[in-house]
Short mmCIF file of C-alpha atoms in Angstrom, two decimals:
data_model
loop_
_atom_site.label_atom_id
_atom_site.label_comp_id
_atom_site.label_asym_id
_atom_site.label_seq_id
_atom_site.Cartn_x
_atom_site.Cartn_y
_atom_site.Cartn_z
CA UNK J 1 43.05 -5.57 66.08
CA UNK J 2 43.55 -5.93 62.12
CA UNK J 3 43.54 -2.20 60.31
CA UNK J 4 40.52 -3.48 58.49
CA UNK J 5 40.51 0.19 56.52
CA UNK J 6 43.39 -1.42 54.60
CA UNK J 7 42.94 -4.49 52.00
CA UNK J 8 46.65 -4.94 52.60
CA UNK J 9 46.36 -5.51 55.81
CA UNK J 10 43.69 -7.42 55.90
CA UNK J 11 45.43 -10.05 53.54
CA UNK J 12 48.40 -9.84 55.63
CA UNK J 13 46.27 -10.93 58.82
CA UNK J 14 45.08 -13.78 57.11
CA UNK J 15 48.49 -15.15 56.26
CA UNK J 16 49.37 -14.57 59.72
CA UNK J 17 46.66 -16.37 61.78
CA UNK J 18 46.84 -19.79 59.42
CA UNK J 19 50.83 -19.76 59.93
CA UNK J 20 52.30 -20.96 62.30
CA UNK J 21 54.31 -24.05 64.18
CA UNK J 22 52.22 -27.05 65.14
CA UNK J 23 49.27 -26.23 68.01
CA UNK J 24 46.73 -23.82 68.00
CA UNK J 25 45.43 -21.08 65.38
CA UNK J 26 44.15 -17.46 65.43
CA UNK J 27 40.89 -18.35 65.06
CA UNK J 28 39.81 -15.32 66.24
CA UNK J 29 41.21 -13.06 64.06
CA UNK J 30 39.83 -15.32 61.43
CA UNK J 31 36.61 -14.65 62.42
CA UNK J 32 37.60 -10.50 62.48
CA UNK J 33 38.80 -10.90 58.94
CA UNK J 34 36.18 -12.73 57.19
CA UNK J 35 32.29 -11.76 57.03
CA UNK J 36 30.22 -13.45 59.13
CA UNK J 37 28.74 -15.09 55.54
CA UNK J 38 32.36 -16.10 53.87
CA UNK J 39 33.04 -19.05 51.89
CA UNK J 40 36.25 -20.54 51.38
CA UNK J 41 37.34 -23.01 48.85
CA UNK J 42 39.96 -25.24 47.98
CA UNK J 43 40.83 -27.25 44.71
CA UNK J 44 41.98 -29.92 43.78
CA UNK J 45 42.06 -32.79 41.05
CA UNK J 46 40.70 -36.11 42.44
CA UNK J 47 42.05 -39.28 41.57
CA UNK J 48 40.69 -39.40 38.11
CA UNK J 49 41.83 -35.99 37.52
CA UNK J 50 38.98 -34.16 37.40
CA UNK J 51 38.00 -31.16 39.23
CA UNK J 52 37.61 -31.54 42.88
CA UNK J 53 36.47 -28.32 45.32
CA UNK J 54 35.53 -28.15 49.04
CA UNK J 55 33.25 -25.10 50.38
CA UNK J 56 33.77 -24.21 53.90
CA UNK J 57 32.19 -21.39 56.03
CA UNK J 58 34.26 -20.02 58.57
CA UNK J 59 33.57 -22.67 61.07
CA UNK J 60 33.82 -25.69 58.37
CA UNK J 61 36.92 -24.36 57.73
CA UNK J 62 38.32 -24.02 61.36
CA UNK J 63 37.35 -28.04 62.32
CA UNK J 64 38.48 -29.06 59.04
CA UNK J 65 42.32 -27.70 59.35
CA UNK J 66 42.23 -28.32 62.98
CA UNK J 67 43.70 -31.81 63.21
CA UNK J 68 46.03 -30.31 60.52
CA UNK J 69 47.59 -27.67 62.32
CA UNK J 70 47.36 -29.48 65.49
CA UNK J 71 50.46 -31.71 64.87
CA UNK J 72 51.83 -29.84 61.35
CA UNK J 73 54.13 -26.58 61.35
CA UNK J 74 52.62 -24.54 58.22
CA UNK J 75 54.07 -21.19 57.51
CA UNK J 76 52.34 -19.88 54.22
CA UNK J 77 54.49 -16.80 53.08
CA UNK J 78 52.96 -14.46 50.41
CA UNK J 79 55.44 -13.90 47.00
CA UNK J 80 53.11 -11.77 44.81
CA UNK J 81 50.18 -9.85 45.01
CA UNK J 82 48.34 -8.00 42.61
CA UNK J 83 45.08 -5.91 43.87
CA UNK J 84 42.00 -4.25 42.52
CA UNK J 85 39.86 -2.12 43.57
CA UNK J 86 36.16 -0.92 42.36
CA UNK J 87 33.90 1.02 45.28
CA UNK J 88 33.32 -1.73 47.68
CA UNK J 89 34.74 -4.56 46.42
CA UNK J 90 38.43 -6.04 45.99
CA UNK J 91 39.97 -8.55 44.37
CA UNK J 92 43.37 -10.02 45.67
CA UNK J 93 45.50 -12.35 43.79
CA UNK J 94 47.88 -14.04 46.21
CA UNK J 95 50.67 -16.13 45.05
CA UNK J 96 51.81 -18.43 48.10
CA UNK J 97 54.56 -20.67 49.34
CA UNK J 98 54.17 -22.98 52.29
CA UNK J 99 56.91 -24.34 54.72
CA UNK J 100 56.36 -26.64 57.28
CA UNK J 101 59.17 -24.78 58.74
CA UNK J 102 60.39 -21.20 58.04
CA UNK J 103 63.83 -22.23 58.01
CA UNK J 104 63.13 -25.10 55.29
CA UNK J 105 64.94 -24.40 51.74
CA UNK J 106 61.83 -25.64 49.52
CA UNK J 107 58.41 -24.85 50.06
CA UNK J 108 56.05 -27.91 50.92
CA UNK J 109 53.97 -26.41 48.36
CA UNK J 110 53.00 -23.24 46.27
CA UNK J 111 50.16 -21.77 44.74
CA UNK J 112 47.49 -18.74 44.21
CA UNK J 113 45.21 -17.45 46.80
CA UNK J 114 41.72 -15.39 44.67
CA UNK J 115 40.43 -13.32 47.64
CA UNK J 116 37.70 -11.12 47.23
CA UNK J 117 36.79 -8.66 50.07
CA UNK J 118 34.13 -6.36 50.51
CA UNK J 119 33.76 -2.89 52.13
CA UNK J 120 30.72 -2.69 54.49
CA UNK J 121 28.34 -0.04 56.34
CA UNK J 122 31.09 0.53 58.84
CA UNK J 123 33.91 1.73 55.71
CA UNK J 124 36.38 -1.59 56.54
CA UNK J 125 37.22 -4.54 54.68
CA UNK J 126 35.76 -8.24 54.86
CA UNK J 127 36.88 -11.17 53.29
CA UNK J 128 33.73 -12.24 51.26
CA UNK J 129 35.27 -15.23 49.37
CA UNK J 130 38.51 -16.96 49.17
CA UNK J 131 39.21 -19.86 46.48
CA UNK J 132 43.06 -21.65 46.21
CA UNK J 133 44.49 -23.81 44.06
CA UNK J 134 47.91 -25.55 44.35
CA UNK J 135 50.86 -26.09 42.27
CA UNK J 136 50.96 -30.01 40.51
CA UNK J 137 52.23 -31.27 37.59
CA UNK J 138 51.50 -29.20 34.34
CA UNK J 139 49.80 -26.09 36.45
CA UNK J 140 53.11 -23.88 37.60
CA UNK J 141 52.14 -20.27 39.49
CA UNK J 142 53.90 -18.89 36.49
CA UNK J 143 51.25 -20.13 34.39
CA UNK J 144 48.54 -17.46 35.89
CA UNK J 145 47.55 -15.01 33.78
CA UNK J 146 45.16 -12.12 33.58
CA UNK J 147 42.70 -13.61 30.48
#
């Protein structure tokens, strides 16, 4: 069980059911974590360089990374976070590096995590939406700003 009365947590659950070496996932801590409703998104630039997004529900998400994580370690660690709270809504930025292996010197890949959660009838946290975006040439994490 996640301590859902803690955003913190919360984020730290969902890092931890996506990593892992190649096989199965915690798919059903996902589905503790994230309202039943939940959208996730990820970003990209297709091959013309424009703007490219997928939107996944919970279960889009879990067959789409499947075949992924099936024969691919992926360890995403977190390296920043900055949180805010109003009433019954959060907003997480999450600045990420992924290893196909802990052990590996360079991350595969690095990038932001925008998570917003929301508090429900029963006082604990949800994630409502989550939208990434990747490091590539020209966008750095250092880039991000708050404006």
């Amino acid at each position: 069980m996640v301590d859902r009365s803690d955003v913190g947590a919360v984020v730290d659950a969902m890092y931890a059911c996506i990593s892992g070496p190649a096989g199965p996932r915690d798919w059903e801590t996902q589905r503790e974590i994230f309202h039943p409703d939940s959208r996730q998104a990820r970003t990209w630039l297709d091959a013309d360089g424009r703007p490219a997004m997928l939107v996944m529900g919970r279960d889009d998400y879990e067959a789409n990374v499947t075949p992924f994580f099936e024969t691919t370690g992926f360890f995403e660690i977190e390296i920043d976070r900055r949180v805010s709270i109003f009433g019954n809504m959060a907003h997480v930025w999450s600045v990420y590096e992924a290893r196909n292996d802990p052990s590996d010197a360079e991350p595969e890949r690095r990038g932001i995590n925008s998570i917003q959660l929301c508090r429900g009838p029963d006082g604990l946290w949800s994630i409502l939406h989550m939208i990434w975006d990747n490091e590539r040439p020209g966008l750095s994490v250092g880039d991000a700003s708050g404006g």
